[in-house]
mmCIF file of C-alpha atoms in Angstrom:
data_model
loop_
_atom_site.group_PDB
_atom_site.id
_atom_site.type_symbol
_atom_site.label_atom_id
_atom_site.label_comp_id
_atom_site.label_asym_id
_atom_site.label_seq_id
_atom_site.Cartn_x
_atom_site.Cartn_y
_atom_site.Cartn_z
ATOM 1 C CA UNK A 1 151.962 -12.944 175.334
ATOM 2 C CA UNK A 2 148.984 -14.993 174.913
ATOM 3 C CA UNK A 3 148.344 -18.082 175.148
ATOM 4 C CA UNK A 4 147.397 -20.208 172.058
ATOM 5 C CA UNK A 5 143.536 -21.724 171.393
ATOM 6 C CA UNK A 6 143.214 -25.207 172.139
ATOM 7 C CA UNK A 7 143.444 -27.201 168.803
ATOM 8 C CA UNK A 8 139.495 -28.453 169.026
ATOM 9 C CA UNK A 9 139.018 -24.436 168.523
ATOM 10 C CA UNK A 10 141.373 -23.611 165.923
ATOM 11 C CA UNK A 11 140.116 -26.408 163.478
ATOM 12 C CA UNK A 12 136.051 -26.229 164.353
ATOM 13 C CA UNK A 13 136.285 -22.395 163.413
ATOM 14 C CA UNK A 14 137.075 -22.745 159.943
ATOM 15 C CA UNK A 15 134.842 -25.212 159.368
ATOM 16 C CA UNK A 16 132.324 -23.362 160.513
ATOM 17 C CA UNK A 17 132.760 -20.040 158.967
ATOM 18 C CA UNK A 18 133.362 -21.955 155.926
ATOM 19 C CA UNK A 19 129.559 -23.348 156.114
ATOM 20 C CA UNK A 20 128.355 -20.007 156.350
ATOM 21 C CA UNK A 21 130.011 -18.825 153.211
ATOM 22 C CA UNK A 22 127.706 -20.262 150.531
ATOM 23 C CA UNK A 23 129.027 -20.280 146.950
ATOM 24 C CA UNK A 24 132.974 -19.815 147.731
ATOM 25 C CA UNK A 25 135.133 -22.385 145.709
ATOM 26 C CA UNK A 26 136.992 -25.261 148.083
ATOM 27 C CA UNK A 27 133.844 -24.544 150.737
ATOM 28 C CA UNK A 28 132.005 -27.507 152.180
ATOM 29 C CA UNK A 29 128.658 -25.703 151.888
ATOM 30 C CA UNK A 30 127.772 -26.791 148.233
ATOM 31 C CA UNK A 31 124.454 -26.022 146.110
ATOM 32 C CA UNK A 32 122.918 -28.221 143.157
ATOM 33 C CA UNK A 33 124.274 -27.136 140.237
ATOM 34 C CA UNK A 34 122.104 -24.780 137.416
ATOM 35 C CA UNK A 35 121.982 -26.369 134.105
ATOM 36 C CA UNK A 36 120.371 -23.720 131.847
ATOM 37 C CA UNK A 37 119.065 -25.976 129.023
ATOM 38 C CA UNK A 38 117.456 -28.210 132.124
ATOM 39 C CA UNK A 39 115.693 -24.725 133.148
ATOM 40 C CA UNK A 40 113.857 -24.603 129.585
ATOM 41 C CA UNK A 41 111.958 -27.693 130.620
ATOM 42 C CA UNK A 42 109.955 -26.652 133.713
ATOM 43 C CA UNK A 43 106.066 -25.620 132.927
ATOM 44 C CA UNK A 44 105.829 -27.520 129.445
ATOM 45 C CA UNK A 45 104.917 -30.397 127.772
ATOM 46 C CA UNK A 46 106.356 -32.205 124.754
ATOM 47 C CA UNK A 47 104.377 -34.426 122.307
ATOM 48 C CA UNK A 48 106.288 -37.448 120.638
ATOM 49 C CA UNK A 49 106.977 -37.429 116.846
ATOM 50 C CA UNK A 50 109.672 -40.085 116.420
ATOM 51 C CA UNK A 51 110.301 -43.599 118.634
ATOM 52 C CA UNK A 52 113.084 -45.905 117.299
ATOM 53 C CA UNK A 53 114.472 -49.219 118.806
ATOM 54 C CA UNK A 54 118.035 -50.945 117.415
ATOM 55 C CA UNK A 55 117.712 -48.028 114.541
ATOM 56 C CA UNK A 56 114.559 -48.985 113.618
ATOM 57 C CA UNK A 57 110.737 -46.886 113.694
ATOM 58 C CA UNK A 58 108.931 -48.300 116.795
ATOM 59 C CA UNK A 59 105.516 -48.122 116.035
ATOM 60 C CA UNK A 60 102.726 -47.075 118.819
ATOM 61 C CA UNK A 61 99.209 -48.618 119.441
ATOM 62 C CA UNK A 62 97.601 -46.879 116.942
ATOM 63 C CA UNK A 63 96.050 -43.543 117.834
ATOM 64 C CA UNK A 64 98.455 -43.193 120.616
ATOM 65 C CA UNK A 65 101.206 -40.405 121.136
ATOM 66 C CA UNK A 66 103.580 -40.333 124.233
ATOM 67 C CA UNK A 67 102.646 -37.058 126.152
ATOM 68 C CA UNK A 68 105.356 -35.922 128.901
ATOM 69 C CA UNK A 69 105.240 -32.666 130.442
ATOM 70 C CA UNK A 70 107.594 -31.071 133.479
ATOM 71 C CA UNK A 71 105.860 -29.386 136.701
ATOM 72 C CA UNK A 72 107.653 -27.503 139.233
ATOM 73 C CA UNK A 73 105.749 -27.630 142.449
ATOM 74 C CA UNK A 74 106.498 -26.192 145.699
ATOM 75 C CA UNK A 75 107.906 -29.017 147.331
ATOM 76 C CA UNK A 76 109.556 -30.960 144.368
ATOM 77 C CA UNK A 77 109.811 -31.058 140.544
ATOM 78 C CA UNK A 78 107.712 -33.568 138.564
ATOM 79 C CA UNK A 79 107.609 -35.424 135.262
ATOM 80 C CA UNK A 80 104.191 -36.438 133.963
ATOM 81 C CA UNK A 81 103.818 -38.794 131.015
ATOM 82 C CA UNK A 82 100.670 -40.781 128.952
ATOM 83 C CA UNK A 83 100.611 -42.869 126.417
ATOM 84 C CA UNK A 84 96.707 -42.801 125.912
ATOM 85 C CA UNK A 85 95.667 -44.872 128.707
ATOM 86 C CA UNK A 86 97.053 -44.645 132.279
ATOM 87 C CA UNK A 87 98.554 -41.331 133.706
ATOM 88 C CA UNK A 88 101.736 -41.520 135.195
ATOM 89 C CA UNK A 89 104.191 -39.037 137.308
ATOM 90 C CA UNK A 90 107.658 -39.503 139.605
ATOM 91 C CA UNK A 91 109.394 -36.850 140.932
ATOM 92 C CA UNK A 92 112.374 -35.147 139.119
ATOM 93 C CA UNK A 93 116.089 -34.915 139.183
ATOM 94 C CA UNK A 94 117.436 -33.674 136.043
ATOM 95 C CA UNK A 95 121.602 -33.617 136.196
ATOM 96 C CA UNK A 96 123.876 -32.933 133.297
ATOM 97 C CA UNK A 97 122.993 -35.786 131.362
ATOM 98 C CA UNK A 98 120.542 -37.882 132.503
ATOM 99 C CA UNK A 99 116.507 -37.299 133.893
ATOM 100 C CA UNK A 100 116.556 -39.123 137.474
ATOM 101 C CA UNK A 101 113.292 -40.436 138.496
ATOM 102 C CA UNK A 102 111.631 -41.858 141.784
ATOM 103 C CA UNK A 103 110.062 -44.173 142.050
ATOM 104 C CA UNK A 104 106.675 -43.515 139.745
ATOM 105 C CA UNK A 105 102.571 -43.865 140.412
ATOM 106 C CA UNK A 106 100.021 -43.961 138.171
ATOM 107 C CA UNK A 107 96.140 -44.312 137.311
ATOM 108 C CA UNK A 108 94.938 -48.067 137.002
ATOM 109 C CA UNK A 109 92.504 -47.992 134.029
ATOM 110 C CA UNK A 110 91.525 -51.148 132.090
ATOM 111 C CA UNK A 111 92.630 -50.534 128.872
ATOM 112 C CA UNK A 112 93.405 -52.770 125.892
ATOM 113 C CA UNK A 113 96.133 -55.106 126.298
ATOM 114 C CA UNK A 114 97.988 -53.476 123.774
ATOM 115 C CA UNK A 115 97.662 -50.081 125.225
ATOM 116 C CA UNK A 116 98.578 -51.894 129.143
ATOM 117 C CA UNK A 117 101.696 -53.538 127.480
ATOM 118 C CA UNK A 118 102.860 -49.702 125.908
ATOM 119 C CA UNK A 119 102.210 -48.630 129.605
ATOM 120 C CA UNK A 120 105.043 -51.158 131.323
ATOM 121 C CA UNK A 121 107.015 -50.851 128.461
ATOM 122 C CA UNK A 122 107.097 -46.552 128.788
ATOM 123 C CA UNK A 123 107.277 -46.768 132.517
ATOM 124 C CA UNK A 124 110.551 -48.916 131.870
ATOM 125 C CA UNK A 125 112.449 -46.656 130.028
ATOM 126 C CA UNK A 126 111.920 -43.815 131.863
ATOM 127 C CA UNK A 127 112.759 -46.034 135.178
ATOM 128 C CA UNK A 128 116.039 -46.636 133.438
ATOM 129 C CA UNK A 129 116.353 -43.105 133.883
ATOM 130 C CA UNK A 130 117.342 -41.875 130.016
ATOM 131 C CA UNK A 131 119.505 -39.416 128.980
ATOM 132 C CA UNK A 132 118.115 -35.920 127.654
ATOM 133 C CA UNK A 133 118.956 -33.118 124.898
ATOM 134 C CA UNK A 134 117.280 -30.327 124.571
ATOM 135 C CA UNK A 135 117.943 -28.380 120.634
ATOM 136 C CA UNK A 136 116.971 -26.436 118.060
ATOM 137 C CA UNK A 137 115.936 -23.303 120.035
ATOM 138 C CA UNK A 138 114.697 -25.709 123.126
ATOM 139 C CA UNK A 139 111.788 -27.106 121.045
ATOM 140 C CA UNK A 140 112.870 -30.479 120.510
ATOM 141 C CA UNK A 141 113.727 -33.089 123.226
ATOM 142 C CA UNK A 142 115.300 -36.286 123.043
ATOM 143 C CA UNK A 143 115.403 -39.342 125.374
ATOM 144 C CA UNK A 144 117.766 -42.372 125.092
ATOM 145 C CA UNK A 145 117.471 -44.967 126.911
ATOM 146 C CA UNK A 146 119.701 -48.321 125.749
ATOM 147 C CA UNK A 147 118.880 -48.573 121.981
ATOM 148 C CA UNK A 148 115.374 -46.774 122.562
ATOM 149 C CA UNK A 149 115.312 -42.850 121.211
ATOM 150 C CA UNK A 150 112.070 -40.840 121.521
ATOM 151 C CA UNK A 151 112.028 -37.447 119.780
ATOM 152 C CA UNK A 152 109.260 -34.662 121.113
ATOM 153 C CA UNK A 153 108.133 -31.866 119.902
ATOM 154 C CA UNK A 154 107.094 -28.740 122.583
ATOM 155 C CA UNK A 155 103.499 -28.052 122.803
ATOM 156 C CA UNK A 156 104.628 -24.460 124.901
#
């Protein structure tokens, strides 16, 4: 007859076999989840066409068009976006619903006032981090942020 593990043994065991089995349902080894429509968005930029607050056409400094595109580098995913003055970027989570940004940086040109204030007020909505759909054959994006909706168009 032989004689039973200790109990340390007999519960560290699973636990770590489980960690080695990548993938299997109830396992504690987990792996960010694939969003397919998220995977559309990597290595292309979008040009804005529509921007609406409170239902209503927002209008941009004149001559100006928001510019965002999505960059996958080696060590992290990035969003870029202009607005015809400063450059900014952040890195990237996208989940499910929502684009997740850190914290951004940007270029400090002296622009017009009315191009700095369209700056701050682009760099707050996507610090609010907005919610995203992708449609019509992945060529249209939308962002929504509170009663702010920006429509793009893909350039790629």
């Amino acid at each position: 007859m032989r004689a039973p593990l200790p109990r340390r043994l007999s519960v560290t065991i699973p636990i770590g076999i489980l960690l080695l089995v990548p993938g299997v349902p109830g396992t504690i080894a987990t792996a960010e989840p694939t969003f397919p429509k998220a995977e559309r968005l990597w290595n292309r930029s979008f040009v804005s066409t529509q921007v609406t607050e409170d239902r209503e056409p927002k209008r941009l400094v004149p001559g100006t068009r928001l510019g965002v595109s999505f960059v996958r580098e080696r060590r992290h995913d990035v969003i870029r976006w202009s607005l015809a003055c400063n450059f900014y970027g952040a890195e990237l989570t996208i989940t499910r619903k929502r684009f997740l940004l850190e914290e951004h940086a940007g270029t400090d040109m002296g622009c017009s006032r009315d191009r700095m204030r369209q700056d701050r007020w682009i760099s707050n909505f996507f610090e609010a981090n907005p919610e995203w759909k992708l449609r019509r054959h992945h060529r249209v994006l939308t962002l929504t942020s509170g009663e702010t909706v920006i429509r793009f168009r893909g350039e790629n």
